Amino acid sequence: MTSAATTIALDGEGPRYEQIRRALRGRIVDGRWPPGTKLPSEHELMDLFGAARMTVNKALHQLQRDGLVVRRRKAGTFVAVPPEEHAVMRIADLAGEIEAAGHTYGYRLIGRRTIRATRDLAAAIGGRPGDRVLALTALHLSDGAPSILEERWIRLAAVPEAETAAFDAAAPGPWLLAHIPWTEARHSVFAVNAGPRIAALLAVSPGDACLVVERTTWREREPVTFVRLFYRGDRHRLVGRFHPGGAT
Amino acid sequence: MTSAATTIALDGEGPRYEQIRRALRGRIVDGRWPPGTKLPSEHELMDLFGAARMTVNKALHQLQRDGLVVRRRKAGTFVAVPPEEHAVMRIADLAGEIEAAGHTYGYRLIGRRTIRATRDLAAAIGGRPGDRVLALTALHLSDGAPSILEERWIRLAAVPEAETAAFDAAAPGPWLLAHIPWTEARHSVFAVNAGPRIAALLAVSPGDACLVVERTTWREREPVTFVRLFYRGDRHRLVGRFHPGGAT
DNA sequence: AAGTGGTCTAGACCACTCC
DNA sequence: GAGTGGTCTAGACCACTTA
């Protein structure tokens, strides 16, 4: 539990409570206030920002709805645990997904090397050709059998610590979630017939339908990682639940 | 533009602004206030509910964030146009999707009949075996060529008007959006190899990978429709964009 | 010009929970 | 018991937009 700041600058753009929300959000997403950090109390924030309590409260309430902070009476307001891939399409936690289905989860690293981004890769991940990138290939196993094939590229400029991580025991997805707070992700989902290589790795017949999920993840405009997941089409469903606006 | 009510009952559960939000939301989702209806002004709501303006405002602000109402200064607060399938995976508007890609959209109804729900269908759509259901098969065309195959089932108990709709010119998706405000939808996405029937309808080779999207839609706990969309796997991608909480 | 929402304030009381 | 968030109030001024 780190302690928080004594003065915080506003940007003067738009309503006061939005400025306050952005100022606080900034410290959370840029890592200055890591998960667990106690934010100043509402009364302290009133002084820090020179605003009424209702105004400060509006900002904090928003941050809470967005899942960035957790608030408890008497205890205070705290930076929430890693902003998880929440609500819609929980495709982040492959281990949990497999275990929730009653199977034993396994993980095997197949390839790991550092490369320079090609034009195509740079286009996918969002960086520039020539960027140093860590390329990983791994298999997620269900009861020992291949279930999901993961091809991942990590921009080392965005995540230097990844260079020294082995990724031979822990999957890169959870590792990244714990190391960098992401702020935006884009998915692309489509179907392909398995080629020889994919079929061999996933232990299916060539030509079998595979569900492919691609995801690019950013942290504050900076592209971090691009991942392509091959699901055995006959054994996997992505599930999502929606409301017109998210309300109950 | 219908006018609104003169007295509105609260349920007494939880904070005042939540009660107010639920009361207003209820009138919107149950159809008493169809899209375009002007809500009472904040001052009128103060009287209707006996609450301060900030309290009423909090409820309205929420409804706005959830996309249920649109607010304009001087004009007032209005029930929003059909709660569209928004933000995440825009798979509702097939016509727009195809035209956005620079193609000409076409639609062809292939089959239409009224049936009794089998056990499997009842499980998928959420009703009971024996429910009267309108079963539709239709093709969405891109530049005249088959692009998306739609199989849809509509529970006639939930949407009696569907029985007299022809669906030979307009696709059932947009028709439903315009006729019933949905409150929840669940998606399931997977990949299959096209069988003979699907391959013939979609004009692909048997065995080609297809992306399948299934969606069940509810209106206030009542199952309304179940749809299964077959996308040509090589020509379609579903795209989604995410933030940790939806904030900027 | 006037009605409506957008925002902010200063203060209040309550409820919970950690110490 | 005291600190913190949760909620509510009554009033105010402003900004925008439509009639």
PDB file of N, CA and C in Angstrom, chain B residues 148-215:
ATOM      1  N   ILE B 148     -24.201 -14.009 -45.992  1.00  0.00           N
ATOM      2  CA  ILE B 148     -24.522 -14.446 -44.648  1.00  0.00           C
ATOM      3  C   ILE B 148     -25.848 -15.199 -44.677  1.00  0.00           C
ATOM      4  N   LEU B 149     -25.862 -16.364 -44.099  1.00  0.00           N
ATOM      5  CA  LEU B 149     -27.088 -17.144 -44.002  1.00  0.00           C
ATOM      6  C   LEU B 149     -27.682 -16.975 -42.611  1.00  0.00           C
ATOM      7  N   GLU B 150     -28.962 -16.631 -42.578  1.00  0.00           N
ATOM      8  CA  GLU B 150     -29.616 -16.384 -41.297  1.00  0.00           C
ATOM      9  C   GLU B 150     -30.720 -17.395 -41.056  1.00  0.00           C
ATOM     10  N   GLU B 151     -30.632 -18.076 -39.935  1.00  0.00           N
ATOM     11  CA  GLU B 151     -31.732 -18.925 -39.484  1.00  0.00           C
ATOM     12  C   GLU B 151     -32.266 -18.300 -38.214  1.00  0.00           C
ATOM     13  N   ARG B 152     -33.553 -17.987 -38.217  1.00  0.00           N
ATOM     14  CA  ARG B 152     -34.093 -17.278 -37.068  1.00  0.00           C
ATOM     15  C   ARG B 152     -35.395 -17.895 -36.587  1.00  0.00           C
ATOM     16  N   TRP B 153     -35.553 -17.879 -35.280  1.00  0.00           N
ATOM     17  CA  TRP B 153     -36.784 -18.351 -34.666  1.00  0.00           C
ATOM     18  C   TRP B 153     -37.320 -17.251 -33.768  1.00  0.00           C
ATOM     19  N   ILE B 154     -38.588 -16.958 -33.906  1.00  0.00           N
ATOM     20  CA  ILE B 154     -39.206 -15.890 -33.119  1.00  0.00           C
ATOM     21  C   ILE B 154     -40.361 -16.462 -32.307  1.00  0.00           C
ATOM     22  N   ARG B 155     -40.321 -16.252 -31.004  1.00  0.00           N
ATOM     23  CA  ARG B 155     -41.425 -16.743 -30.166  1.00  0.00           C
ATOM     24  C   ARG B 155     -42.650 -15.858 -30.370  1.00  0.00           C
ATOM     25  N   LEU B 156     -43.710 -16.448 -30.902  1.00  0.00           N
ATOM     26  CA  LEU B 156     -44.883 -15.640 -31.236  1.00  0.00           C
ATOM     27  C   LEU B 156     -45.602 -15.131 -29.994  1.00  0.00           C
ATOM     28  N   ALA B 157     -45.431 -15.822 -28.883  1.00  0.00           N
ATOM     29  CA  ALA B 157     -46.036 -15.328 -27.644  1.00  0.00           C
ATOM     30  C   ALA B 157     -45.422 -13.998 -27.241  1.00  0.00           C
ATOM     31  N   ALA B 158     -44.154 -13.832 -27.565  1.00  0.00           N
ATOM     32  CA  ALA B 158     -43.473 -12.595 -27.171  1.00  0.00           C
ATOM     33  C   ALA B 158     -43.668 -11.492 -28.209  1.00  0.00           C
ATOM     34  N   VAL B 159     -43.850 -11.879 -29.466  1.00  0.00           N
ATOM     35  CA  VAL B 159     -43.984 -10.894 -30.547  1.00  0.00           C
ATOM     36  C   VAL B 159     -45.119 -11.298 -31.470  1.00  0.00           C
ATOM     37  N   PRO B 160     -46.366 -11.141 -31.015  1.00  0.00           N
ATOM     38  CA  PRO B 160     -47.506 -11.587 -31.818  1.00  0.00           C
ATOM     39  C   PRO B 160     -47.557 -10.917 -33.191  1.00  0.00           C
ATOM     40  N   GLU B 161     -47.105  -9.654 -33.268  1.00  0.00           N
ATOM     41  CA  GLU B 161     -47.164  -8.938 -34.553  1.00  0.00           C
ATOM     42  C   GLU B 161     -46.354  -9.634 -35.633  1.00  0.00           C
ATOM     43  N   ALA B 162     -45.397 -10.471 -35.216  1.00  0.00           N
ATOM     44  CA  ALA B 162     -44.522 -11.106 -36.208  1.00  0.00           C
ATOM     45  C   ALA B 162     -45.316 -12.054 -37.106  1.00  0.00           C
ATOM     46  N   GLU B 163     -46.418 -12.549 -36.580  1.00  0.00           N
ATOM     47  CA  GLU B 163     -47.185 -13.535 -37.341  1.00  0.00           C
ATOM     48  C   GLU B 163     -47.700 -12.965 -38.647  1.00  0.00           C
ATOM     49  N   THR B 164     -48.029 -11.681 -38.644  1.00  0.00           N
ATOM     50  CA  THR B 164     -48.593 -11.090 -39.859  1.00  0.00           C
ATOM     51  C   THR B 164     -47.556 -10.361 -40.693  1.00  0.00           C
ATOM     52  N   ALA B 165     -46.310 -10.363 -40.254  1.00  0.00           N
ATOM     53  CA  ALA B 165     -45.257  -9.714 -41.044  1.00  0.00           C
ATOM     54  C   ALA B 165     -44.738 -10.703 -42.076  1.00  0.00           C
ATOM     55  N   ALA B 166     -44.500 -10.199 -43.268  1.00  0.00           N
ATOM     56  CA  ALA B 166     -44.115 -11.105 -44.355  1.00  0.00           C
ATOM     57  C   ALA B 166     -42.632 -11.450 -44.315  1.00  0.00           C
ATOM     58  N   PHE B 167     -41.803 -10.472 -43.999  1.00  0.00           N
ATOM     59  CA  PHE B 167     -40.357 -10.674 -43.969  1.00  0.00           C
ATOM     60  C   PHE B 167     -39.793 -11.047 -45.344  1.00  0.00           C
ATOM     61  N   ASP B 168     -40.559 -10.731 -46.412  1.00  0.00           N
ATOM     62  CA  ASP B 168     -40.022 -11.063 -47.726  1.00  0.00           C
ATOM     63  C   ASP B 168     -39.241  -9.901 -48.322  1.00  0.00           C
ATOM     64  N   ALA B 169     -39.402  -8.714 -47.757  1.00  0.00           N
ATOM     65  CA  ALA B 169     -38.653  -7.576 -48.274  1.00  0.00           C
ATOM     66  C   ALA B 169     -37.669  -7.055 -47.226  1.00  0.00           C
ATOM     67  N   ALA B 170     -38.124  -7.035 -45.980  1.00  0.00           N
ATOM     68  CA  ALA B 170     -37.270  -6.508 -44.909  1.00  0.00           C
ATOM     69  C   ALA B 170     -36.771  -7.662 -44.042  1.00  0.00           C
ATOM     70  N   ALA B 171     -35.537  -7.612 -43.645  1.00  0.00           N
ATOM     71  CA  ALA B 171     -34.947  -8.653 -42.815  1.00  0.00           C
ATOM     72  C   ALA B 171     -35.553  -8.626 -41.414  1.00  0.00           C
ATOM     73  N   PRO B 172     -35.658  -9.783 -40.796  1.00  0.00           N
ATOM     74  CA  PRO B 172     -36.288  -9.855 -39.474  1.00  0.00           C
ATOM     75  C   PRO B 172     -35.519  -9.103 -38.388  1.00  0.00           C
ATOM     76  N   GLY B 173     -34.202  -9.004 -38.512  1.00  0.00           N
ATOM     77  CA  GLY B 173     -33.403  -8.337 -37.487  1.00  0.00           C
ATOM     78  C   GLY B 173     -33.833  -6.900 -37.253  1.00  0.00           C
ATOM     79  N   PRO B 174     -33.743  -6.067 -38.287  1.00  0.00           N
ATOM     80  CA  PRO B 174     -34.173  -4.673 -38.144  1.00  0.00           C
ATOM     81  C   PRO B 174     -35.639  -4.554 -37.751  1.00  0.00           C
ATOM     82  N   TRP B 175     -36.478  -5.437 -38.298  1.00  0.00           N
ATOM     83  CA  TRP B 175     -37.903  -5.397 -37.952  1.00  0.00           C
ATOM     84  C   TRP B 175     -38.088  -5.576 -36.445  1.00  0.00           C
ATOM     85  N   LEU B 176     -37.391  -6.566 -35.903  1.00  0.00           N
ATOM     86  CA  LEU B 176     -37.510  -6.827 -34.470  1.00  0.00           C
ATOM     87  C   LEU B 176     -36.981  -5.656 -33.646  1.00  0.00           C
ATOM     88  N   LEU B 177     -35.843  -5.119 -34.062  1.00  0.00           N
ATOM     89  CA  LEU B 177     -35.269  -3.984 -33.335  1.00  0.00           C
ATOM     90  C   LEU B 177     -36.267  -2.845 -33.233  1.00  0.00           C
ATOM     91  N   ALA B 178     -37.027  -2.657 -34.315  1.00  0.00           N
ATOM     92  CA  ALA B 178     -37.970  -1.552 -34.337  1.00  0.00           C
ATOM     93  C   ALA B 178     -39.230  -1.871 -33.536  1.00  0.00           C
ATOM     94  N   HIS B 179     -39.507  -3.168 -33.334  1.00  0.00           N
ATOM     95  CA  HIS B 179     -40.771  -3.531 -32.684  1.00  0.00           C
ATOM     96  C   HIS B 179     -40.674  -3.857 -31.207  1.00  0.00           C
ATOM     97  N   ILE B 180     -39.543  -4.376 -30.769  1.00  0.00           N
ATOM     98  CA  ILE B 180     -39.461  -4.669 -29.346  1.00  0.00           C
ATOM     99  C   ILE B 180     -38.120  -4.210 -28.771  1.00  0.00           C
ATOM    100  N   PRO B 181     -38.196  -3.503 -27.655  1.00  0.00           N
ATOM    101  CA  PRO B 181     -36.973  -3.077 -26.993  1.00  0.00           C
ATOM    102  C   PRO B 181     -36.390  -4.270 -26.237  1.00  0.00           C
ATOM    103  N   TRP B 182     -35.216  -4.696 -26.632  1.00  0.00           N
ATOM    104  CA  TRP B 182     -34.605  -5.833 -25.959  1.00  0.00           C
ATOM    105  C   TRP B 182     -33.829  -5.353 -24.745  1.00  0.00           C
ATOM    106  N   THR B 183     -33.696  -6.220 -23.779  1.00  0.00           N
ATOM    107  CA  THR B 183     -32.986  -5.822 -22.569  1.00  0.00           C
ATOM    108  C   THR B 183     -31.757  -6.674 -22.309  1.00  0.00           C
ATOM    109  N   GLU B 184     -31.689  -7.803 -22.983  1.00  0.00           N
ATOM    110  CA  GLU B 184     -30.489  -8.620 -22.795  1.00  0.00           C
ATOM    111  C   GLU B 184     -30.279  -9.505 -24.007  1.00  0.00           C
ATOM    112  N   ALA B 185     -29.028  -9.741 -24.337  1.00  0.00           N
ATOM    113  CA  ALA B 185     -28.699 -10.635 -25.441  1.00  0.00           C
ATOM    114  C   ALA B 185     -27.467 -11.442 -25.079  1.00  0.00           C
ATOM    115  N   ARG B 186     -27.469 -12.699 -25.490  1.00  0.00           N
ATOM    116  CA  ARG B 186     -26.279 -13.521 -25.274  1.00  0.00           C
ATOM    117  C   ARG B 186     -25.815 -14.093 -26.589  1.00  0.00           C
ATOM    118  N   HIS B 187     -24.521 -14.015 -26.791  1.00  0.00           N
ATOM    119  CA  HIS B 187     -23.933 -14.496 -28.025  1.00  0.00           C
ATOM    120  C   HIS B 187     -23.092 -15.729 -27.780  1.00  0.00           C
ATOM    121  N   SER B 188     -23.001 -16.496 -28.817  1.00  0.00           N
ATOM    122  CA  SER B 188     -22.111 -17.630 -28.811  1.00  0.00           C
ATOM    123  C   SER B 188     -21.483 -17.660 -30.191  1.00  0.00           C
ATOM    124  N   VAL B 189     -20.176 -17.755 -30.236  1.00  0.00           N
ATOM    125  CA  VAL B 189     -19.466 -17.706 -31.506  1.00  0.00           C
ATOM    126  C   VAL B 189     -18.598 -18.934 -31.638  1.00  0.00           C
ATOM    127  N   PHE B 190     -18.669 -19.600 -32.773  1.00  0.00           N
ATOM    128  CA  PHE B 190     -17.814 -20.754 -32.985  1.00  0.00           C
ATOM    129  C   PHE B 190     -17.593 -20.972 -34.475  1.00  0.00           C
ATOM    130  N   ALA B 191     -16.829 -21.991 -34.792  1.00  0.00           N
ATOM    131  CA  ALA B 191     -16.496 -22.262 -36.195  1.00  0.00           C
ATOM    132  C   ALA B 191     -16.942 -23.667 -36.547  1.00  0.00           C
ATOM    133  N   VAL B 192     -17.443 -23.838 -37.766  1.00  0.00           N
ATOM    134  CA  VAL B 192     -17.809 -25.171 -38.244  1.00  0.00           C
ATOM    135  C   VAL B 192     -17.341 -25.339 -39.686  1.00  0.00           C
ATOM    136  N   ASN B 193     -17.235 -26.588 -40.101  1.00  0.00           N
ATOM    137  CA  ASN B 193     -17.048 -26.873 -41.515  1.00  0.00           C
ATOM    138  C   ASN B 193     -18.425 -26.909 -42.166  1.00  0.00           C
ATOM    139  N   ALA B 194     -18.569 -26.218 -43.280  1.00  0.00           N
ATOM    140  CA  ALA B 194     -19.870 -26.163 -43.938  1.00  0.00           C
ATOM    141  C   ALA B 194     -20.319 -27.551 -44.374  1.00  0.00           C
ATOM    142  N   GLY B 195     -21.553 -27.889 -44.028  1.00  0.00           N
ATOM    143  CA  GLY B 195     -22.150 -29.122 -44.523  1.00  0.00           C
ATOM    144  C   GLY B 195     -22.724 -28.864 -45.905  1.00  0.00           C
ATOM    145  N   PRO B 196     -23.307 -29.877 -46.504  1.00  0.00           N
ATOM    146  CA  PRO B 196     -23.820 -29.741 -47.875  1.00  0.00           C
ATOM    147  C   PRO B 196     -24.869 -28.633 -48.014  1.00  0.00           C
ATOM    148  N   ARG B 197     -25.805 -28.601 -47.084  1.00  0.00           N
ATOM    149  CA  ARG B 197     -26.883 -27.616 -47.196  1.00  0.00           C
ATOM    150  C   ARG B 197     -26.350 -26.197 -47.051  1.00  0.00           C
ATOM    151  N   ILE B 198     -25.579 -25.960 -46.004  1.00  0.00           N
ATOM    152  CA  ILE B 198     -25.021 -24.626 -45.786  1.00  0.00           C
ATOM    153  C   ILE B 198     -24.129 -24.226 -46.954  1.00  0.00           C
ATOM    154  N   ALA B 199     -23.318 -25.166 -47.410  1.00  0.00           N
ATOM    155  CA  ALA B 199     -22.403 -24.862 -48.510  1.00  0.00           C
ATOM    156  C   ALA B 199     -23.182 -24.439 -49.749  1.00  0.00           C
ATOM    157  N   ALA B 200     -24.265 -25.144 -50.021  1.00  0.00           N
ATOM    158  CA  ALA B 200     -25.052 -24.813 -51.206  1.00  0.00           C
ATOM    159  C   ALA B 200     -25.658 -23.418 -51.081  1.00  0.00           C
ATOM    160  N   LEU B 201     -26.225 -23.131 -49.929  1.00  0.00           N
ATOM    161  CA  LEU B 201     -26.874 -21.834 -49.751  1.00  0.00           C
ATOM    162  C   LEU B 201     -25.868 -20.690 -49.775  1.00  0.00           C
ATOM    163  N   LEU B 202     -24.708 -20.905 -49.171  1.00  0.00           N
ATOM    164  CA  LEU B 202     -23.714 -19.835 -49.101  1.00  0.00           C
ATOM    165  C   LEU B 202     -22.793 -19.819 -50.317  1.00  0.00           C
ATOM    166  N   ALA B 203     -22.980 -20.796 -51.193  1.00  0.00           N
ATOM    167  CA  ALA B 203     -22.151 -20.886 -52.409  1.00  0.00           C
ATOM    168  C   ALA B 203     -20.679 -21.035 -52.073  1.00  0.00           C
ATOM    169  N   VAL B 204     -20.382 -21.916 -51.133  1.00  0.00           N
ATOM    170  CA  VAL B 204     -18.995 -22.250 -50.829  1.00  0.00           C
ATOM    171  C   VAL B 204     -18.826 -23.761 -51.012  1.00  0.00           C
ATOM    172  N   SER B 205     -17.613 -24.229 -50.879  1.00  0.00           N
ATOM    173  CA  SER B 205     -17.395 -25.664 -51.004  1.00  0.00           C
ATOM    174  C   SER B 205     -17.694 -26.340 -49.681  1.00  0.00           C
ATOM    175  N   PRO B 206     -18.287 -27.536 -49.743  1.00  0.00           N
ATOM    176  CA  PRO B 206     -18.484 -28.283 -48.500  1.00  0.00           C
ATOM    177  C   PRO B 206     -17.148 -28.432 -47.772  1.00  0.00           C
ATOM    178  N   GLY B 207     -17.159 -28.248 -46.479  1.00  0.00           N
ATOM    179  CA  GLY B 207     -15.924 -28.350 -45.712  1.00  0.00           C
ATOM    180  C   GLY B 207     -15.274 -27.007 -45.423  1.00  0.00           C
ATOM    181  N   ASP B 208     -15.647 -25.971 -46.178  1.00  0.00           N
ATOM    182  CA  ASP B 208     -15.068 -24.657 -45.913  1.00  0.00           C
ATOM    183  C   ASP B 208     -15.440 -24.178 -44.507  1.00  0.00           C
ATOM    184  N   ALA B 209     -14.519 -23.485 -43.886  1.00  0.00           N
ATOM    185  CA  ALA B 209     -14.766 -22.998 -42.531  1.00  0.00           C
ATOM    186  C   ALA B 209     -15.788 -21.868 -42.544  1.00  0.00           C
ATOM    187  N   CYS B 210     -16.751 -21.966 -41.642  1.00  0.00           N
ATOM    188  CA  CYS B 210     -17.740 -20.904 -41.481  1.00  0.00           C
ATOM    189  C   CYS B 210     -17.698 -20.402 -40.048  1.00  0.00           C
ATOM    190  N   LEU B 211     -17.882 -19.115 -39.915  1.00  0.00           N
ATOM    191  CA  LEU B 211     -18.016 -18.526 -38.595  1.00  0.00           C
ATOM    192  C   LEU B 211     -19.505 -18.512 -38.259  1.00  0.00           C
ATOM    193  N   VAL B 212     -19.840 -19.036 -37.103  1.00  0.00           N
ATOM    194  CA  VAL B 212     -21.235 -19.086 -36.711  1.00  0.00           C
ATOM    195  C   VAL B 212     -21.465 -18.216 -35.483  1.00  0.00           C
ATOM    196  N   VAL B 213     -22.464 -17.371 -35.574  1.00  0.00           N
ATOM    197  CA  VAL B 213     -22.841 -16.543 -34.433  1.00  0.00           C
ATOM    198  C   VAL B 213     -24.259 -16.902 -34.044  1.00  0.00           C
ATOM    199  N   GLU B 214     -24.440 -17.280 -32.799  1.00  0.00           N
ATOM    200  CA  GLU B 214     -25.783 -17.532 -32.295  1.00  0.00           C
ATOM    201  C   GLU B 214     -26.120 -16.458 -31.274  1.00  0.00           C
ATOM    202  N   ARG B 215     -27.356 -16.031 -31.295  1.00  0.00           N
ATOM    203  CA  ARG B 215     -27.742 -14.997 -30.340  1.00  0.00           C
ATOM    204  C   ARG B 215     -29.150 -15.243 -29.840  1.00  0.00           C
TER     205      ARG B 215
END
